[in-house]
Short mmCIF file of C-alpha atoms in Angstrom, two decimals:
data_model
loop_
_atom_site.label_atom_id
_atom_site.label_comp_id
_atom_site.label_asym_id
_atom_site.label_seq_id
_atom_site.Cartn_x
_atom_site.Cartn_y
_atom_site.Cartn_z
CA MET Y 8 26.88 -1.51 -6.00
CA ASN Y 9 25.87 2.11 -6.60
CA LEU Y 10 22.32 2.46 -7.86
CA THR Y 11 23.20 5.53 -9.86
CA GLU Y 12 25.71 3.48 -11.81
CA VAL Y 13 23.08 0.84 -12.38
CA HIS Y 14 20.78 3.42 -13.95
CA GLY Y 15 23.67 4.43 -16.14
CA GLY Y 16 24.01 0.88 -17.32
CA SER Y 17 27.38 0.00 -15.79
CA LEU Y 18 26.83 -3.06 -13.64
CA SER Y 19 29.80 -3.91 -11.47
CA ASN Y 20 30.88 -7.57 -11.56
CA GLU Y 21 32.36 -8.21 -8.15
CA ALA Y 22 32.13 -12.00 -8.18
CA ASN Y 23 31.20 -14.86 -10.43
CA ALA Y 24 27.98 -15.44 -8.51
CA SER Y 25 26.85 -11.87 -9.05
CA ASP Y 26 27.83 -12.17 -12.74
CA ASN Y 27 25.57 -15.18 -13.14
CA VAL Y 28 22.69 -13.41 -11.40
CA THR Y 29 23.12 -10.32 -13.55
CA LEU Y 30 23.16 -12.39 -16.74
CA ALA Y 31 20.05 -14.24 -15.63
CA ILE Y 32 18.26 -10.95 -15.02
CA LEU Y 33 19.40 -9.42 -18.31
CA ASN Y 34 18.20 -12.48 -20.22
CA MET Y 35 14.61 -12.05 -19.00
CA GLN Y 36 12.06 -12.28 -21.79
CA GLY Y 37 11.05 -8.87 -23.14
CA PRO Y 38 7.48 -9.62 -24.37
CA MET Y 39 6.55 -11.39 -21.15
CA ASN Y 40 7.90 -8.50 -19.09
CA LYS Y 41 5.85 -6.03 -21.15
CA THR Y 42 2.76 -8.15 -20.55
CA VAL Y 43 3.37 -8.03 -16.80
CA ASN Y 44 3.83 -4.24 -16.98
CA ILE Y 45 0.52 -3.78 -18.84
CA LEU Y 46 -1.38 -6.09 -16.48
CA THR Y 47 0.15 -4.35 -13.44
CA VAL Y 48 -1.07 -0.94 -14.64
CA LEU Y 49 -4.49 -2.43 -15.48
CA ASN Y 50 -4.63 -3.99 -12.03
CA LEU Y 51 -3.90 -0.64 -10.38
CA PHE Y 52 -6.45 1.13 -12.61
CA ILE Y 53 -9.23 -1.29 -11.69
CA THR Y 54 -8.32 -1.17 -8.00
CA MET Y 55 -8.58 2.61 -7.87
CA ILE Y 56 -11.90 2.68 -9.77
CA SER Y 57 -13.30 0.13 -7.31
CA LEU Y 58 -12.02 2.21 -4.39
CA GLY Y 59 -13.73 5.28 -5.82
CA CYS Y 60 -16.99 3.32 -6.18
CA THR Y 61 -16.99 2.65 -2.42
CA MET Y 62 -16.60 6.33 -1.56
CA GLU Y 63 -19.48 8.73 -0.97
CA ILE Y 64 -19.03 12.48 -1.21
CA PHE Y 65 -21.04 13.30 1.93
CA LYS Y 66 -18.76 11.04 4.00
CA ILE Y 67 -15.69 12.81 2.67
CA LYS Y 68 -17.23 16.17 3.60
CA ALA Y 69 -18.17 14.96 7.09
CA TYR Y 70 -14.62 13.88 7.89
CA LEU Y 71 -13.14 17.03 6.36
CA PHE Y 72 -15.22 19.16 8.73
CA LYS Y 73 -14.15 17.00 11.73
CA PRO Y 74 -10.76 15.72 10.57
CA LYS Y 75 -9.27 14.52 13.88
CA GLY Y 76 -9.47 10.82 13.01
CA VAL Y 77 -8.25 11.26 9.44
CA ALA Y 78 -5.44 13.61 10.52
CA ILE Y 79 -4.13 11.12 13.10
CA ALA Y 80 -4.46 8.31 10.57
CA LEU Y 81 -2.52 10.22 7.89
CA LEU Y 82 0.14 11.16 10.43
CA SER Y 83 0.51 7.49 11.35
CA GLN Y 84 0.60 6.39 7.73
CA PHE Y 85 3.20 8.86 6.50
CA CYS Y 86 5.38 8.95 9.63
CA ILE Y 87 5.42 5.47 11.13
CA MET Y 88 5.80 3.44 7.93
CA PRO Y 89 8.52 5.55 6.19
CA ILE Y 90 10.57 5.78 9.40
CA THR Y 91 10.17 2.03 9.92
CA ALA Y 92 11.29 1.28 6.36
CA PHE Y 93 14.28 3.62 6.64
CA SER Y 94 15.32 2.20 10.03
CA LEU Y 95 15.11 -1.42 8.87
CA ALA Y 96 17.04 -0.69 5.68
CA LYS Y 97 19.82 0.96 7.73
CA ILE Y 98 19.90 -1.66 10.49
CA LEU Y 99 19.95 -4.54 7.99
CA GLN Y 100 22.59 -2.71 5.89
CA MET Y 101 20.70 -3.33 2.67
CA GLU Y 102 22.16 -2.89 -0.80
CA PRO Y 103 20.96 0.24 -2.64
CA ILE Y 104 18.36 -1.49 -4.83
CA LYS Y 105 16.91 -3.31 -1.81
CA ALA Y 106 16.92 -0.14 0.28
CA VAL Y 107 15.05 1.89 -2.33
CA THR Y 108 12.51 -0.92 -2.77
CA VAL Y 109 11.81 -1.06 0.97
CA LEU Y 110 11.61 2.76 1.13
CA ILE Y 111 9.11 2.90 -1.74
CA CYS Y 112 6.98 0.23 -0.06
CA GLY Y 113 7.15 2.09 3.26
CA CYS Y 114 6.22 5.45 1.73
CA CYS Y 115 3.22 4.10 -0.20
CA PRO Y 116 -0.28 5.16 0.92
CA GLY Y 117 -2.82 2.81 2.47
CA GLY Y 118 -4.22 -0.02 0.39
CA THR Y 119 -7.76 -1.24 -0.24
CA LEU Y 120 -7.08 -4.44 1.72
CA SER Y 121 -7.14 -2.32 4.87
CA ASN Y 122 -10.89 -1.83 4.35
CA ILE Y 123 -11.41 -5.60 4.49
CA PHE Y 124 -9.09 -5.92 7.48
CA SER Y 125 -10.96 -3.12 9.30
CA LEU Y 126 -14.20 -5.00 8.76
CA VAL Y 127 -12.62 -8.19 10.18
CA VAL Y 128 -11.56 -6.43 13.40
CA LYS Y 129 -14.87 -4.50 13.65
CA GLY Y 130 -13.36 -1.11 12.90
CA ASP Y 131 -14.96 2.12 11.70
CA MET Y 132 -15.64 1.42 8.01
CA ASN Y 133 -16.44 5.05 7.20
CA LEU Y 134 -13.08 6.17 8.60
CA SER Y 135 -11.31 3.29 6.85
CA ILE Y 136 -12.62 4.13 3.38
CA VAL Y 137 -12.14 7.89 3.81
CA MET Y 138 -8.59 7.41 5.08
CA THR Y 139 -7.66 5.09 2.20
CA THR Y 140 -8.93 7.67 -0.28
CA CYS Y 141 -7.28 10.63 1.47
CA SER Y 142 -3.93 8.85 1.88
CA ASN Y 143 -3.81 7.99 -1.82
CA ILE Y 144 -4.53 11.62 -2.71
CA ALA Y 145 -2.01 12.96 -0.18
CA ALA Y 146 0.63 10.53 -1.51
CA LEU Y 147 0.91 12.62 -4.69
CA GLY Y 148 2.87 15.21 -2.72
CA LEU Y 149 4.05 13.33 0.36
CA MET Y 150 5.48 10.19 -1.22
CA PRO Y 151 8.08 11.94 -3.44
CA LEU Y 152 8.94 14.27 -0.54
CA LEU Y 153 9.45 11.40 1.91
CA LEU Y 154 11.51 9.42 -0.60
CA TYR Y 155 13.72 12.46 -1.20
CA VAL Y 156 14.25 13.02 2.54
CA PHE Y 157 14.99 9.41 3.48
CA SER Y 158 17.08 8.61 0.39
CA GLN Y 159 19.63 11.17 1.62
CA GLY Y 160 20.63 8.66 4.28
CA PHE Y 161 21.95 6.15 1.73
CA THR Y 162 25.04 6.53 -0.42
CA GLY Y 163 24.10 6.26 -4.08
CA LEU Y 164 20.37 6.89 -3.62
CA GLU Y 165 20.37 10.70 -3.51
CA ASN Y 166 19.79 11.08 -7.24
CA ALA Y 167 18.69 7.54 -8.07
CA VAL Y 168 15.02 7.58 -7.01
CA PRO Y 169 12.87 7.88 -10.21
CA TYR Y 170 10.64 10.75 -9.04
CA ALA Y 171 9.14 11.36 -12.49
CA GLY Y 172 7.99 7.76 -12.81
CA ILE Y 173 6.59 7.77 -9.28
CA LEU Y 174 4.68 11.03 -9.81
CA THR Y 175 3.28 9.75 -13.11
CA THR Y 176 2.07 6.54 -11.46
CA LEU Y 177 0.54 8.43 -8.52
CA ALA Y 178 -1.22 10.91 -10.80
CA PHE Y 179 -2.52 7.99 -12.80
CA THR Y 180 -4.20 6.57 -9.68
CA LEU Y 181 -6.19 9.75 -8.96
CA VAL Y 182 -8.06 9.80 -12.28
CA PRO Y 183 -9.72 6.36 -11.94
CA CYS Y 184 -10.42 7.02 -8.26
CA ALA Y 185 -12.23 10.27 -9.12
CA PHE Y 186 -14.04 8.45 -11.93
CA GLY Y 187 -15.21 5.80 -9.46
CA ILE Y 188 -16.45 8.45 -7.00
CA ALA Y 189 -18.40 10.10 -9.85
CA ILE Y 190 -19.97 6.78 -10.84
CA ASN Y 191 -21.03 6.07 -7.25
CA HIS Y 192 -22.45 9.59 -6.86
CA PHE Y 193 -24.42 9.82 -10.10
CA LYS Y 194 -25.07 6.12 -10.86
CA PRO Y 195 -24.97 4.15 -7.58
CA ASN Y 196 -26.51 1.06 -9.21
CA ALA Y 197 -23.79 1.06 -11.85
CA ALA Y 198 -21.16 1.35 -9.10
CA VAL Y 199 -22.27 -2.00 -7.65
CA ILE Y 200 -21.79 -3.66 -11.06
CA VAL Y 201 -18.42 -1.97 -11.56
CA LYS Y 202 -17.20 -3.28 -8.19
CA LYS Y 203 -18.30 -6.85 -8.95
CA VAL Y 204 -16.82 -6.89 -12.46
CA GLY Y 205 -13.68 -5.11 -11.22
CA LEU Y 206 -13.16 -7.73 -8.49
CA SER Y 207 -13.40 -10.56 -11.03
CA ILE Y 208 -10.93 -8.93 -13.41
CA LEU Y 209 -8.66 -8.08 -10.48
CA ILE Y 210 -8.48 -11.70 -9.32
CA ILE Y 211 -7.80 -13.04 -12.82
CA SER Y 212 -5.15 -10.41 -13.63
CA SER Y 213 -3.45 -10.91 -10.25
CA ILE Y 214 -3.15 -14.66 -10.87
CA ILE Y 215 -1.68 -14.04 -14.33
CA ILE Y 216 0.77 -11.43 -12.98
CA CYS Y 217 1.97 -13.76 -10.21
CA THR Y 218 2.39 -16.66 -12.66
CA LEU Y 219 4.29 -14.64 -15.28
CA SER Y 220 6.39 -12.87 -12.66
CA PHE Y 221 7.48 -16.16 -11.14
CA HIS Y 222 8.38 -17.49 -14.60
CA ILE Y 223 10.42 -14.37 -15.39
CA VAL Y 224 12.50 -14.40 -12.20
CA LYS Y 225 12.48 -18.11 -11.37
CA ASN Y 226 16.27 -18.32 -11.78
CA VAL Y 227 16.87 -15.50 -9.31
CA ILE Y 228 13.84 -15.88 -7.02
CA TRP Y 229 16.17 -16.87 -4.19
CA MET Y 230 17.36 -13.25 -4.02
CA ILE Y 231 13.98 -12.09 -2.66
CA LEU Y 232 14.08 -14.84 -0.02
CA MET Y 233 17.27 -13.51 1.54
CA PRO Y 234 17.19 -12.90 5.34
CA ASP Y 235 17.22 -9.09 5.11
CA ALA Y 236 14.22 -8.99 2.74
CA LEU Y 237 12.30 -11.51 4.85
CA ILE Y 238 12.99 -9.60 8.08
CA ALA Y 239 11.93 -6.26 6.54
CA ALA Y 240 8.77 -7.73 4.98
CA SER Y 241 7.73 -9.35 8.26
CA LEU Y 242 8.53 -6.48 10.65
CA MET Y 243 7.18 -3.54 8.61
CA PRO Y 244 3.46 -4.44 8.81
CA LEU Y 245 3.83 -5.68 12.41
CA ILE Y 246 5.37 -2.39 13.54
CA GLY Y 247 2.79 -0.43 11.54
CA PHE Y 248 -0.16 -2.25 13.10
CA THR Y 249 1.25 -1.91 16.62
CA LEU Y 250 2.37 1.73 16.55
CA GLY Y 251 -0.74 2.80 14.64
CA TYR Y 252 -2.91 1.45 17.45
CA VAL Y 253 -0.69 2.88 20.20
CA MET Y 254 -0.69 6.34 18.59
CA SER Y 255 -4.50 6.30 18.26
CA VAL Y 256 -4.95 5.30 21.90
CA LEU Y 257 -2.58 8.07 23.03
CA CYS Y 258 -4.69 10.54 21.03
CA ARG Y 259 -7.77 9.26 22.89
CA LEU Y 260 -9.64 7.86 19.93
CA SER Y 261 -12.26 5.17 20.47
CA PRO Y 262 -11.19 1.50 20.37
CA GLN Y 263 -13.10 1.12 17.11
CA CYS Y 264 -11.21 4.01 15.47
CA SER Y 265 -7.92 2.81 16.97
CA ARG Y 266 -8.33 -0.62 15.40
CA THR Y 267 -9.15 1.03 12.08
CA ILE Y 268 -6.08 3.26 12.12
CA SER Y 269 -3.96 0.27 13.12
CA MET Y 270 -5.09 -1.61 9.99
CA GLU Y 271 -4.71 1.46 7.78
CA THR Y 272 -1.18 2.13 9.02
CA GLY Y 273 0.22 -1.36 8.49
CA CYS Y 274 -1.54 -2.05 5.18
CA GLN Y 275 0.25 -0.54 2.18
CA ASN Y 276 -1.07 -0.05 -1.35
CA ILE Y 277 0.68 -3.10 -2.79
CA GLN Y 278 -0.76 -2.63 -6.28
CA LEU Y 279 0.68 0.88 -6.39
CA CYS Y 280 4.04 -0.30 -5.06
CA VAL Y 281 4.30 -3.05 -7.68
CA ALA Y 282 3.30 -0.62 -10.43
CA ILE Y 283 5.95 1.91 -9.36
CA LEU Y 284 8.69 -0.72 -9.19
CA LYS Y 285 7.74 -2.14 -12.59
CA VAL Y 286 7.14 1.13 -14.41
CA ALA Y 287 9.78 3.39 -12.85
CA PHE Y 288 12.70 0.92 -12.89
CA PRO Y 289 14.13 -1.10 -15.80
CA LEU Y 290 13.79 -4.83 -15.17
CA GLU Y 291 17.55 -5.34 -15.34
CA VAL Y 292 17.87 -2.86 -12.44
CA ILE Y 293 15.01 -3.90 -10.15
CA GLY Y 294 15.36 -7.62 -10.91
CA PRO Y 295 13.46 -9.93 -8.49
CA MET Y 296 13.02 -7.10 -5.95
CA PHE Y 297 9.80 -6.06 -7.71
CA LEU Y 298 8.37 -9.15 -5.97
CA PHE Y 299 9.10 -7.62 -2.54
CA PRO Y 300 5.55 -6.19 -2.26
CA LEU Y 301 4.16 -9.72 -2.70
CA LEU Y 302 6.41 -10.88 0.11
CA TYR Y 303 5.18 -7.95 2.21
CA ILE Y 304 1.50 -8.70 1.58
CA THR Y 305 2.01 -12.34 2.55
CA PHE Y 306 3.30 -11.39 6.00
CA GLN Y 307 0.73 -8.59 6.22
CA CYS Y 308 -2.21 -10.97 5.70
CA ALA Y 309 -0.73 -13.59 8.07
CA GLU Y 310 -0.28 -11.03 10.84
CA VAL Y 311 -3.77 -9.58 10.39
CA PHE Y 312 -5.16 -13.11 10.63
CA LEU Y 313 -3.36 -13.61 13.95
CA PHE Y 314 -4.49 -10.19 15.24
CA ALA Y 315 -8.10 -10.88 14.22
CA LEU Y 316 -7.99 -14.32 15.83
CA GLY Y 317 -6.62 -12.84 19.06
CA PHE Y 318 -9.24 -10.06 18.99
CA ARG Y 319 -12.12 -12.51 18.50
CA CYS Y 320 -10.80 -14.74 21.30
CA TYR Y 321 -10.56 -11.70 23.60
CA GLN Y 322 -14.17 -10.79 22.75
CA ARG Y 323 -15.33 -14.27 23.70
CA VAL Y 324 -13.49 -14.23 27.03
CA LYS Y 325 -14.31 -10.64 27.93
CA PRO Y 326 -16.98 -9.01 25.72
CA PRO Y 327 -15.96 -5.37 25.33
CA ALA Y 328 -18.30 -2.50 25.95
CA GLU Y 329 -19.76 -1.12 22.76
CA ASP Y 330 -17.85 1.79 21.31
CA THR Y 331 -19.87 4.87 22.17
CA GLU Y 332 -20.04 7.43 19.47
CA LYS Y 333 -21.06 11.00 20.14
CA GLN Y 334 -24.09 12.11 18.24
CA GLU Y 335 -22.14 14.87 16.51
CA ASP Y 336 -19.50 12.38 15.34
CA GLN Y 337 -21.97 10.13 13.60
CA ILE Y 338 -22.09 10.39 9.84
CA VAL Y 339 -25.58 10.63 8.49
CA ASP Y 340 -26.46 10.94 4.84
CA PRO Y 341 -28.17 14.31 4.25
CA GLN Y 342 -30.67 12.51 2.01
CA ASP Y 343 -31.62 10.26 4.93
CA LYS Y 344 -32.23 13.34 7.10
CA GLU Y 345 -34.55 14.77 4.48
CA ALA Y 346 -36.40 11.45 4.21
CA LYS Y 347 -37.00 11.32 7.98
CA ARG Y 348 -38.55 14.79 8.10
CA PRO Y 349 -42.39 14.78 8.12
#
């Protein structure tokens, strides 16, 4: 099936089974789908505000002046994951709509879950938060570019990727992120409240989205559980974690930074991916594939759990030497310096 034809509204009926699936998708309830769209955008908005509230301007400046860690992390994020997604889509011979879904997921920037994962594996939290912020900003230019480059390798995808919708969604993420940074800079006490309230709303809205989404696609949910989708969703984060760590070690970063970049590379911004798939594609086109990010995050969390368990076991057997940080690489708040002066 050619995705360009799908956007034009001409769905090819090759077999009775595909006819039944198409009819099931086209009969999805409009109001419920609109509710999911609104909640998905709200979810992304809250996530980016909360991310901004964790960011401090002096930390951004410190890493911009010594950008080695961030540069390697961004290179890993926007090289390893898109190439992995493209390779898996080609090897598994995915249909156009599946291929574009996997590509979009692979080209997404790092997600906020990576900050939690970095904490679990005792990574560099400053680098983690700065990298998440920088990758989401860089995605405004890099994500459409990467999608354009890699979509050329699939017949029917050259002109089918909804760049306008993707750019709109990406631009939408920068405003709340900047707003969150401003809140944390001028009203740090308010930022703590915003993060707590945001987390509560995020949990509630995520539960509602998952429940409504399952109800909408319950008749065709089996399509997302096909072998090719399962293989892609399981291998993408695994490859990202592994190659992210290997690349950091080859660049002679500390073990702490290497673990951080590993988490940042394999963890994608799932909220952004879901929002793009829901906003940029009509439901009758994307169908149950908009649930692919949820499949991805399931494997992502399971693999991080196994990595963290293995890391903690290794620490118990052979306690590693503490990561030594050079004095010039340490990030110190300028206000703290002033406070320490007599």
